[in-house]
Amino acid sequence: MGQFPLTLSRFITQSQATHPGGTGEFSSLLAQIGLVGKLIAQDLRRAGLISILGTTGEINVQGEPVKKLDEIANEIFLKVFRHGGLVCALASEEMEKPVLLPENWPQAKYLLLFDPLDGSSNTDCNMPLGAIFSVVMAPRKDRMPTEDDLVRKGTEQVAAGYLLYGSSTMLVYTVGQGAHGFTLEPEIGEYLLSHEQLHIPARGKVYGVNEGNYHKWATGTKKYVDYLKFQDKATGRPYSGRYSGCLVADVHRILLGGGLYLYPGEMDRPDGKLRLLYEANPLAWVVEQAGGRASTGTMRILDVEAKNLHQRVPLIIGSANDVRDAEKFIQGICEP
Ligand code: AHG
Ligand code: MN
Ligand code: MN
């Protein structure tokens, strides 16, 4: 009989053993993310049967209509992390202000930022969804965290990753020692190691972008996307277009097979749509840990100075050589 795959908790414990400073808290933190994933997946599996599709009628801080499932997923994150004493403040794409947890302070070392449900436009048509999380260290022990403590540069993350609710539920994360993927085994309710040390190919043949926005893009972005469609056997063009409406699912495809995802700046929205703290930073770190690249078009995502909680940023992420090509076009260094 072959060896039984490693469970998430065992994998983390083993990785921690190589780091004498490891306290076991990361293990608990990731186990809680895993629990969030199980709870949300449970709702998603029967979403069409239990009146949780559609919108709540509210508009969130991002100016977008709130789906019932956005709210449910957000509540699940809050419920799980209020307990356990690991996190003393949380910030979510769905909440204007962070939630501070004085009851967990001062023992809780971490702050959690999350997009509770990514790809919300997919809820009502049974398409993939995700969640994205980012963890930073809480400030010194002599004071409770404030909103400013959550507004941190991507390089300050200590753990980051995503949950993908596709045909399987997956948890992919990094703590800076590579990126690893776990698949939820539904019969036993455990996440099992399915993708150890993810490695993204240096170049792919797939691009993901909402081309409906083409006429709002800068010239360099238009030229790059046009270039991807010209035939050239040497560089594998034309690339295939793949866009699901769920960033997590699109980035996951690219992480496994190569290529790139773009949500560029637009004429009336120069910073694009995606949020730096809840979406771009955590995915950028995962992709970099797998050998890929994540850029605004002019600089590394992880080096972007964070100024506020809901800041947006253009995102170009995926295979290192593909992202470099896109940067050259955007910066006007390269012409087709
Ligand atoms: P969210 O559902 O968390 O607001 O994120 C949606 C994001 C992302 O998942 C997706 O790639 C992109 O927005 C889709 O936006 P468009 O509909 O503008 O293409
Ligand atoms: Mn999102
Ligand atoms: Mn969301």
mmCIF file of C-alpha atoms and ligand atoms in Angstrom:
data_model
loop_
_atom_site.group_PDB
_atom_site.id
_atom_site.type_symbol
_atom_site.label_atom_id
_atom_site.label_comp_id
_atom_site.label_asym_id
_atom_site.label_seq_id
_atom_site.Cartn_x
_atom_site.Cartn_y
_atom_site.Cartn_z
ATOM 1 C CA MET A 1 0.000 0.000 0.000
ATOM 2 C CA GLY A 2 1.307 3.475 -0.895
ATOM 3 C CA GLN A 3 1.995 6.072 1.771
ATOM 4 C CA PHE A 4 -1.013 8.027 3.058
ATOM 5 C CA PRO A 5 -0.670 11.692 1.961
ATOM 6 C CA LEU A 6 0.281 14.209 4.626
ATOM 7 C CA THR A 7 -2.522 16.105 6.303
ATOM 8 C CA LEU A 8 -2.277 19.894 6.498
ATOM 9 C CA SER A 9 -1.560 19.896 10.222
ATOM 10 C CA ARG A 10 1.093 17.213 9.962
ATOM 11 C CA PHE A 11 2.783 18.991 7.059
ATOM 12 C CA ILE A 12 2.917 22.258 9.007
ATOM 13 C CA THR A 13 4.204 20.521 12.131
ATOM 14 C CA GLN A 14 6.930 18.819 10.093
ATOM 15 C CA SER A 15 7.929 22.081 8.394
ATOM 16 C CA GLN A 16 8.015 23.800 11.779
ATOM 17 C CA ALA A 17 10.314 21.153 13.177
ATOM 18 C CA THR A 18 13.019 22.508 10.861
ATOM 19 C CA HIS A 19 12.480 25.959 12.427
ATOM 20 C CA PRO A 20 13.318 25.892 16.112
ATOM 21 C CA GLY A 21 11.441 29.178 16.675
ATOM 22 C CA GLY A 22 8.172 27.612 15.458
ATOM 23 C CA THR A 23 5.550 27.765 18.201
ATOM 24 C CA GLY A 24 2.730 25.737 16.677
ATOM 25 C CA GLU A 25 0.627 28.879 16.289
ATOM 26 C CA PHE A 26 0.936 28.899 12.509
ATOM 27 C CA SER A 27 -0.355 25.391 12.522
ATOM 28 C CA SER A 28 -3.455 26.523 14.437
ATOM 29 C CA LEU A 29 -3.874 29.580 12.259
ATOM 30 C CA LEU A 30 -3.813 27.584 9.035
ATOM 31 C CA ALA A 31 -6.074 24.958 10.586
ATOM 32 C CA GLN A 32 -8.567 27.772 11.246
ATOM 33 C CA ILE A 33 -8.321 28.944 7.631
ATOM 34 C CA GLY A 34 -8.964 25.320 6.679
ATOM 35 C CA LEU A 35 -12.028 25.281 8.923
ATOM 36 C CA VAL A 36 -13.336 28.477 7.300
ATOM 37 C CA GLY A 37 -12.923 26.727 3.941
ATOM 38 C CA LYS A 38 -14.885 23.684 5.084
ATOM 39 C CA LEU A 39 -17.712 25.819 6.447
ATOM 40 C CA ILE A 40 -17.994 27.992 3.342
ATOM 41 C CA ALA A 41 -17.711 25.000 1.007
ATOM 42 C CA GLN A 42 -20.524 23.320 2.915
ATOM 43 C CA ASP A 43 -22.818 26.285 2.192
ATOM 44 C CA LEU A 44 -21.688 26.545 -1.432
ATOM 45 C CA ARG A 45 -22.408 22.893 -2.146
ATOM 46 C CA ARG A 46 -26.124 23.418 -1.473
ATOM 47 C CA ALA A 47 -26.357 27.130 -2.271
ATOM 48 C CA GLY A 48 -29.128 26.716 -4.874
ATOM 49 C CA LEU A 49 -31.305 24.859 -2.364
ATOM 50 C CA ILE A 50 -31.172 27.044 0.739
ATOM 51 C CA SER A 51 -31.972 30.597 -0.459
ATOM 52 C CA ILE A 52 -28.483 31.994 -0.138
ATOM 53 C CA LEU A 53 -28.013 33.110 -3.748
ATOM 54 C CA GLY A 54 -28.560 36.662 -5.014
ATOM 55 C CA THR A 55 -27.819 39.988 -3.367
ATOM 56 C CA THR A 56 -28.616 41.478 0.034
ATOM 57 C CA GLY A 57 -29.614 44.863 -1.440
ATOM 58 C CA GLU A 58 -26.623 46.557 0.237
ATOM 59 C CA ILE A 59 -23.639 48.220 -1.450
ATOM 60 C CA ASN A 60 -20.266 47.517 0.186
ATOM 61 C CA VAL A 61 -17.339 49.856 0.871
ATOM 62 C CA GLN A 62 -15.979 48.955 -2.577
ATOM 63 C CA GLY A 63 -19.148 50.361 -4.197
ATOM 64 C CA GLU A 64 -20.206 46.878 -5.280
ATOM 65 C CA PRO A 65 -23.548 45.117 -4.579
ATOM 66 C CA VAL A 66 -23.194 42.668 -1.680
ATOM 67 C CA LYS A 67 -24.089 39.044 -2.429
ATOM 68 C CA LYS A 68 -25.728 37.065 0.365
ATOM 69 C CA LEU A 69 -22.780 34.713 0.138
ATOM 70 C CA ASP A 70 -20.283 37.600 0.560
ATOM 71 C CA GLU A 71 -21.940 38.342 3.868
ATOM 72 C CA ILE A 72 -22.142 34.699 4.941
ATOM 73 C CA ALA A 73 -18.481 34.064 4.082
ATOM 74 C CA ASN A 74 -17.427 37.226 5.928
ATOM 75 C CA GLU A 75 -19.369 36.140 9.027
ATOM 76 C CA ILE A 76 -17.746 32.709 8.934
ATOM 77 C CA PHE A 77 -14.247 34.255 8.922
ATOM 78 C CA LEU A 78 -15.210 36.499 11.851
ATOM 79 C CA LYS A 79 -16.776 33.681 13.867
ATOM 80 C CA VAL A 80 -13.822 31.358 13.412
ATOM 81 C CA PHE A 81 -11.153 33.954 14.210
ATOM 82 C CA ARG A 82 -12.912 35.621 17.138
ATOM 83 C CA HIS A 83 -12.085 32.423 19.011
ATOM 84 C CA GLY A 84 -8.762 30.697 19.276
ATOM 85 C CA GLY A 85 -6.792 33.677 20.546
ATOM 86 C CA LEU A 86 -4.473 33.918 17.542
ATOM 87 C CA VAL A 87 -5.587 37.127 15.887
ATOM 88 C CA CYS A 88 -6.239 40.504 17.537
ATOM 89 C CA ALA A 89 -7.539 42.436 14.501
ATOM 90 C CA LEU A 90 -9.174 41.520 11.206
ATOM 91 C CA ALA A 91 -9.788 43.511 8.048
ATOM 92 C CA SER A 92 -12.008 42.391 5.212
ATOM 93 C CA GLU A 93 -12.795 43.590 1.711
ATOM 94 C CA GLU A 94 -16.443 43.576 2.826
ATOM 95 C CA MET A 95 -16.030 45.796 5.915
ATOM 96 C CA GLU A 96 -15.265 49.496 5.860
ATOM 97 C CA LYS A 97 -13.401 49.347 9.183
ATOM 98 C CA PRO A 98 -11.350 46.579 10.775
ATOM 99 C CA VAL A 99 -12.704 44.469 13.629
ATOM 100 C CA LEU A 100 -10.494 44.730 16.707
ATOM 101 C CA LEU A 101 -10.503 41.837 19.146
ATOM 102 C CA PRO A 102 -9.353 43.179 22.541
ATOM 103 C CA GLU A 103 -10.397 39.842 24.079
ATOM 104 C CA ASN A 104 -7.530 38.182 22.184
ATOM 105 C CA TRP A 105 -4.969 40.806 23.106
ATOM 106 C CA PRO A 106 -2.105 40.750 24.157
ATOM 107 C CA GLN A 107 -1.486 37.016 23.596
ATOM 108 C CA ALA A 108 -2.549 37.074 19.915
ATOM 109 C CA LYS A 109 0.437 37.764 17.675
ATOM 110 C CA TYR A 110 -1.248 38.080 14.299
ATOM 111 C CA LEU A 111 -3.459 40.347 12.212
ATOM 112 C CA LEU A 112 -5.575 38.848 9.426
ATOM 113 C CA LEU A 113 -6.704 40.488 6.190
ATOM 114 C CA PHE A 114 -9.064 38.664 3.871
ATOM 115 C CA ASP A 115 -11.306 38.653 0.833
ATOM 116 C CA PRO A 116 -14.030 36.350 2.203
ATOM 117 C CA LEU A 117 -15.500 35.463 -1.179
ATOM 118 C CA ASP A 118 -13.629 36.095 -4.390
ATOM 119 C CA GLY A 119 -15.448 35.980 -7.707
ATOM 120 C CA SER A 120 -18.846 36.901 -6.259
ATOM 121 C CA SER A 121 -20.362 37.327 -9.728
ATOM 122 C CA ASN A 122 -20.038 33.533 -10.025
ATOM 123 C CA THR A 123 -22.266 32.708 -7.054
ATOM 124 C CA ASP A 124 -25.539 32.420 -8.929
ATOM 125 C CA CYS A 125 -24.283 30.262 -11.801
ATOM 126 C CA ASN A 126 -22.388 27.526 -9.973
ATOM 127 C CA MET A 127 -18.979 28.686 -11.143
ATOM 128 C CA PRO A 128 -15.729 28.640 -9.117
ATOM 129 C CA LEU A 129 -15.256 30.891 -6.091
ATOM 130 C CA GLY A 130 -12.425 31.517 -3.690
ATOM 131 C CA ALA A 131 -11.219 33.324 -0.601
ATOM 132 C CA ILE A 132 -7.862 35.040 -0.111
ATOM 133 C CA PHE A 133 -5.985 35.689 3.133
ATOM 134 C CA SER A 134 -2.921 37.562 4.319
ATOM 135 C CA VAL A 135 -1.338 37.481 7.777
ATOM 136 C CA VAL A 136 0.971 40.102 9.302
ATOM 137 C CA MET A 137 2.453 40.399 12.781
ATOM 138 C CA ALA A 138 0.609 42.422 15.392
ATOM 139 C CA PRO A 139 2.448 45.455 16.800
ATOM 140 C CA ARG A 140 4.354 45.499 20.064
ATOM 141 C CA LYS A 141 2.744 44.054 23.148
ATOM 142 C CA ASP A 142 2.249 47.408 24.895
ATOM 143 C CA ARG A 143 -0.731 48.530 22.831
ATOM 144 C CA MET A 144 -3.748 47.199 20.922
ATOM 145 C CA PRO A 145 -3.475 47.309 17.117
ATOM 146 C CA THR A 146 -5.085 50.150 15.180
ATOM 147 C CA GLU A 147 -6.287 50.353 11.578
ATOM 148 C CA ASP A 148 -2.850 51.640 10.505
ATOM 149 C CA ASP A 149 -1.215 48.443 11.744
ATOM 150 C CA LEU A 150 -3.160 46.508 9.134
ATOM 151 C CA VAL A 151 -2.010 48.731 6.271
ATOM 152 C CA ARG A 152 1.305 47.039 5.549
ATOM 153 C CA LYS A 153 3.569 46.347 2.613
ATOM 154 C CA GLY A 154 3.364 42.914 0.962
ATOM 155 C CA THR A 155 6.913 42.072 2.019
ATOM 156 C CA GLU A 156 5.732 42.154 5.648
ATOM 157 C CA GLN A 157 3.359 39.224 5.247
ATOM 158 C CA VAL A 158 4.192 36.166 7.346
ATOM 159 C CA ALA A 159 1.598 33.840 5.796
ATOM 160 C CA ALA A 160 -0.683 34.182 2.781
ATOM 161 C CA GLY A 161 -2.777 32.050 0.506
ATOM 162 C CA TYR A 162 -6.181 31.192 -0.803
ATOM 163 C CA LEU A 163 -9.068 28.776 -0.676
ATOM 164 C CA LEU A 164 -10.458 27.632 -4.003
ATOM 165 C CA TYR A 165 -13.995 26.269 -4.215
ATOM 166 C CA GLY A 166 -13.882 24.499 -7.553
ATOM 167 C CA SER A 167 -14.683 20.925 -8.399
ATOM 168 C CA SER A 168 -12.583 20.257 -5.283
ATOM 169 C CA THR A 169 -11.944 22.541 -2.330
ATOM 170 C CA MET A 170 -8.281 23.484 -2.062
ATOM 171 C CA LEU A 171 -6.080 25.427 0.309
ATOM 172 C CA VAL A 172 -2.867 26.894 -1.112
ATOM 173 C CA TYR A 173 -0.512 28.822 1.153
ATOM 174 C CA THR A 174 2.973 30.086 1.747
ATOM 175 C CA VAL A 175 4.905 31.078 4.833
ATOM 176 C CA GLY A 176 7.958 31.935 2.738
ATOM 177 C CA GLN A 177 9.247 28.389 2.252
ATOM 178 C CA GLY A 178 7.662 27.682 -1.124
ATOM 179 C CA ALA A 179 3.956 27.452 -1.920
ATOM 180 C CA HIS A 180 2.022 24.268 -1.189
ATOM 181 C CA GLY A 181 -1.440 23.048 -2.131
ATOM 182 C CA PHE A 182 -3.828 20.819 -0.178
ATOM 183 C CA THR A 183 -7.052 19.250 -1.409
ATOM 184 C CA LEU A 184 -9.964 18.694 0.940
ATOM 185 C CA GLU A 185 -10.780 14.981 1.102
ATOM 186 C CA PRO A 186 -14.530 15.338 1.643
ATOM 187 C CA GLU A 187 -15.137 11.877 3.115
ATOM 188 C CA ILE A 188 -12.704 12.348 6.003
ATOM 189 C CA GLY A 189 -12.880 16.163 6.185
ATOM 190 C CA GLU A 190 -9.091 16.601 6.061
ATOM 191 C CA TYR A 191 -6.903 18.678 3.779
ATOM 192 C CA LEU A 192 -4.288 16.391 2.240
ATOM 193 C CA LEU A 193 -1.064 17.490 0.593
ATOM 194 C CA SER A 194 -1.678 17.281 -3.164
ATOM 195 C CA HIS A 195 0.722 19.921 -4.562
ATOM 196 C CA GLU A 196 4.004 20.127 -2.659
ATOM 197 C CA GLN A 197 6.390 22.942 -3.701
ATOM 198 C CA LEU A 198 4.353 24.422 -6.519
ATOM 199 C CA HIS A 199 6.458 25.575 -9.432
ATOM 200 C CA ILE A 200 5.030 27.846 -12.102
ATOM 201 C CA PRO A 201 6.540 27.399 -15.594
ATOM 202 C CA ALA A 202 8.709 30.338 -16.716
ATOM 203 C CA ARG A 203 6.359 30.863 -19.657
ATOM 204 C CA GLY A 204 2.858 29.669 -20.445
ATOM 205 C CA LYS A 205 0.312 29.772 -23.241
ATOM 206 C CA VAL A 206 -2.694 31.164 -21.417
ATOM 207 C CA TYR A 207 -3.763 34.724 -20.615
ATOM 208 C CA GLY A 208 -6.665 35.799 -18.448
ATOM 209 C CA VAL A 209 -8.081 39.315 -18.664
ATOM 210 C CA ASN A 210 -11.515 40.941 -18.972
ATOM 211 C CA GLU A 211 -11.234 42.037 -22.595
ATOM 212 C CA GLY A 212 -14.550 43.855 -22.368
ATOM 213 C CA ASN A 213 -12.444 46.652 -20.881
ATOM 214 C CA TYR A 214 -10.062 46.801 -23.891
ATOM 215 C CA HIS A 215 -11.038 50.311 -24.941
ATOM 216 C CA LYS A 216 -10.363 51.648 -21.443
ATOM 217 C CA TRP A 217 -6.768 50.383 -21.353
ATOM 218 C CA ALA A 218 -3.551 52.316 -21.954
ATOM 219 C CA THR A 219 -1.916 51.807 -25.357
ATOM 220 C CA GLY A 220 0.842 49.527 -23.992
ATOM 221 C CA THR A 221 -1.694 47.140 -22.441
ATOM 222 C CA LYS A 222 -3.713 47.020 -25.687
ATOM 223 C CA LYS A 223 -0.565 46.315 -27.701
ATOM 224 C CA TYR A 224 0.496 43.534 -25.349
ATOM 225 C CA VAL A 225 -2.869 41.762 -25.461
ATOM 226 C CA ASP A 226 -2.943 42.173 -29.273
ATOM 227 C CA TYR A 227 0.581 40.696 -29.408
ATOM 228 C CA LEU A 228 -0.565 37.600 -27.496
ATOM 229 C CA LYS A 229 -2.993 36.864 -30.335
ATOM 230 C CA PHE A 230 -0.518 37.121 -33.231
ATOM 231 C CA GLN A 231 0.708 33.770 -34.412
ATOM 232 C CA ASP A 232 4.367 33.041 -33.669
ATOM 233 C CA LYS A 233 5.404 29.424 -33.226
ATOM 234 C CA ALA A 234 8.699 30.326 -31.513
ATOM 235 C CA THR A 235 6.930 31.971 -28.545
ATOM 236 C CA GLY A 236 3.883 29.700 -28.571
ATOM 237 C CA ARG A 237 1.490 32.422 -29.716
ATOM 238 C CA PRO A 238 -1.391 32.833 -30.045
ATOM 239 C CA TYR A 239 -2.059 32.264 -26.355
ATOM 240 C CA SER A 240 -5.416 30.840 -25.256
ATOM 241 C CA GLY A 241 -7.764 33.186 -23.433
ATOM 242 C CA ARG A 242 -9.167 31.849 -20.138
ATOM 243 C CA TYR A 243 -11.144 34.084 -17.772
ATOM 244 C CA SER A 244 -13.518 32.708 -15.162
ATOM 245 C CA GLY A 245 -14.474 35.903 -13.299
ATOM 246 C CA CYS A 246 -12.794 34.462 -10.187
ATOM 247 C CA LEU A 247 -9.264 35.728 -9.641
ATOM 248 C CA VAL A 248 -8.379 32.798 -7.390
ATOM 249 C CA ALA A 249 -9.440 30.220 -9.985
ATOM 250 C CA ASP A 250 -7.660 32.056 -12.806
ATOM 251 C CA VAL A 251 -4.447 32.471 -10.813
ATOM 252 C CA HIS A 252 -4.624 28.841 -9.699
ATOM 253 C CA ARG A 253 -4.814 27.660 -13.317
ATOM 254 C CA ILE A 254 -1.809 29.812 -14.152
ATOM 255 C CA LEU A 255 0.126 28.652 -11.108
ATOM 256 C CA LEU A 256 -0.216 25.086 -12.324
ATOM 257 C CA GLY A 257 0.174 25.532 -16.083
ATOM 258 C CA GLY A 258 1.816 28.938 -16.646
ATOM 259 C CA GLY A 259 0.752 32.101 -18.416
ATOM 260 C CA LEU A 260 -0.554 35.278 -16.836
ATOM 261 C CA TYR A 261 -3.582 37.036 -15.392
ATOM 262 C CA LEU A 262 -4.046 40.782 -15.826
ATOM 263 C CA TYR A 263 -6.347 43.323 -14.230
ATOM 264 C CA PRO A 264 -4.706 46.464 -15.607
ATOM 265 C CA GLY A 265 -5.365 50.113 -14.903
ATOM 266 C CA GLU A 266 -8.074 51.791 -16.977
ATOM 267 C CA MET A 267 -8.659 55.344 -18.214
ATOM 268 C CA ASP A 268 -11.179 56.201 -15.498
ATOM 269 C CA ARG A 269 -9.712 53.737 -12.977
ATOM 270 C CA PRO A 270 -5.893 53.992 -13.205
ATOM 271 C CA ASP A 271 -5.382 51.607 -10.274
ATOM 272 C CA GLY A 272 -7.662 48.952 -11.761
ATOM 273 C CA LYS A 273 -10.160 47.041 -9.670
ATOM 274 C CA LEU A 274 -8.323 44.649 -7.409
ATOM 275 C CA ARG A 275 -7.412 45.395 -3.834
ATOM 276 C CA LEU A 276 -3.757 45.506 -2.764
ATOM 277 C CA LEU A 277 -4.143 44.124 0.752
ATOM 278 C CA TYR A 278 -6.792 41.439 0.268
ATOM 279 C CA GLU A 279 -6.049 40.217 -3.257
ATOM 280 C CA ALA A 280 -2.818 41.392 -4.894
ATOM 281 C CA ASN A 281 -0.350 41.041 -1.983
ATOM 282 C CA PRO A 282 -1.263 37.518 -0.850
ATOM 283 C CA LEU A 283 -1.477 36.136 -4.395
ATOM 284 C CA ALA A 284 1.750 37.912 -5.369
ATOM 285 C CA TRP A 285 3.610 36.237 -2.530
ATOM 286 C CA VAL A 286 2.237 32.784 -3.352
ATOM 287 C CA VAL A 287 3.144 33.199 -7.027
ATOM 288 C CA GLU A 288 6.638 34.522 -6.237
ATOM 289 C CA GLN A 289 7.199 31.596 -3.886
ATOM 290 C CA ALA A 290 6.338 29.313 -6.802
ATOM 291 C CA GLY A 291 8.943 31.075 -8.984
ATOM 292 C CA GLY A 292 6.582 33.496 -10.737
ATOM 293 C CA ARG A 293 6.275 37.267 -10.823
ATOM 294 C CA ALA A 294 3.645 39.836 -9.818
ATOM 295 C CA SER A 295 3.755 43.427 -10.968
ATOM 296 C CA THR A 296 1.738 46.616 -11.328
ATOM 297 C CA GLY A 297 3.272 46.923 -14.796
ATOM 298 C CA THR A 298 5.920 49.281 -13.456
ATOM 299 C CA MET A 299 6.891 47.793 -10.086
ATOM 300 C CA ARG A 300 6.825 44.652 -7.954
ATOM 301 C CA ILE A 301 3.482 44.276 -6.158
ATOM 302 C CA LEU A 302 5.114 43.317 -2.858
ATOM 303 C CA ASP A 303 7.059 46.605 -2.846
ATOM 304 C CA VAL A 304 3.992 48.822 -3.319
ATOM 305 C CA GLU A 305 3.627 51.211 -0.381
ATOM 306 C CA ALA A 306 0.285 50.508 1.286
ATOM 307 C CA LYS A 307 -1.556 53.734 2.097
ATOM 308 C CA ASN A 308 -5.036 52.609 3.040
ATOM 309 C CA LEU A 309 -7.033 49.515 3.761
ATOM 310 C CA HIS A 310 -9.070 49.360 0.568
ATOM 311 C CA GLN A 311 -6.394 50.600 -1.842
ATOM 312 C CA ARG A 312 -6.580 49.254 -5.394
ATOM 313 C CA VAL A 313 -3.692 48.308 -7.616
ATOM 314 C CA PRO A 314 -3.186 47.119 -11.213
ATOM 315 C CA LEU A 315 -2.199 43.444 -11.172
ATOM 316 C CA ILE A 316 -0.189 41.420 -13.688
ATOM 317 C CA ILE A 317 0.687 38.041 -12.253
ATOM 318 C CA GLY A 318 1.946 34.688 -13.438
ATOM 319 C CA SER A 319 4.918 33.175 -15.280
ATOM 320 C CA ALA A 320 8.036 35.309 -14.835
ATOM 321 C CA ASN A 321 8.794 35.707 -18.562
ATOM 322 C CA ASP A 322 5.199 36.477 -19.496
ATOM 323 C CA VAL A 323 4.884 39.122 -16.784
ATOM 324 C CA ARG A 324 8.234 40.631 -17.887
ATOM 325 C CA ASP A 325 6.944 40.858 -21.482
ATOM 326 C CA ALA A 326 3.769 42.602 -20.289
ATOM 327 C CA GLU A 327 5.865 45.071 -18.261
ATOM 328 C CA LYS A 328 7.960 45.921 -21.336
ATOM 329 C CA PHE A 329 4.867 46.697 -23.389
ATOM 330 C CA ILE A 330 3.253 48.697 -20.596
ATOM 331 C CA GLN A 331 6.434 50.705 -20.083
ATOM 332 C CA GLY A 332 6.684 51.295 -23.848
ATOM 333 C CA ILE A 333 10.044 49.475 -24.075
ATOM 334 C CA CYS A 334 8.752 46.873 -26.522
ATOM 335 C CA GLU A 335 6.733 47.055 -29.741
ATOM 336 C CA PRO A 336 5.223 44.055 -31.535
HETATM 337 P P1 AHG B 1 -14.660 40.066 -5.634
HETATM 338 O O1 AHG B 1 -15.715 39.073 -5.999
HETATM 339 O O2 AHG B 1 -13.918 39.685 -4.372
HETATM 340 O O3 AHG B 1 -15.123 41.497 -5.629
HETATM 341 O O4 AHG B 1 -13.501 39.972 -6.700
HETATM 342 C C1 AHG B 1 -13.850 39.940 -8.060
HETATM 343 C C2 AHG B 1 -12.600 40.153 -8.822
HETATM 344 C C3 AHG B 1 -11.901 38.896 -9.258
HETATM 345 O O5 AHG B 1 -12.250 37.720 -8.622
HETATM 346 C C4 AHG B 1 -12.165 38.794 -10.729
HETATM 347 O O6 AHG B 1 -11.041 38.350 -11.417
HETATM 348 C C5 AHG B 1 -12.528 40.183 -11.131
HETATM 349 O O7 AHG B 1 -12.906 40.878 -9.974
HETATM 350 C C6 AHG B 1 -13.660 40.170 -12.063
HETATM 351 O O8 AHG B 1 -13.968 41.489 -12.390
HETATM 352 P P2 AHG B 1 -14.667 41.866 -13.756
HETATM 353 O O9 AHG B 1 -16.068 41.405 -13.650
HETATM 354 O O10 AHG B 1 -14.529 43.351 -13.818
HETATM 355 O O11 AHG B 1 -13.896 41.176 -14.860
HETATM 356 MN MN MN B 2 -11.904 39.303 -4.849
HETATM 357 MN MN MN B 3 -14.816 39.422 -2.421
#
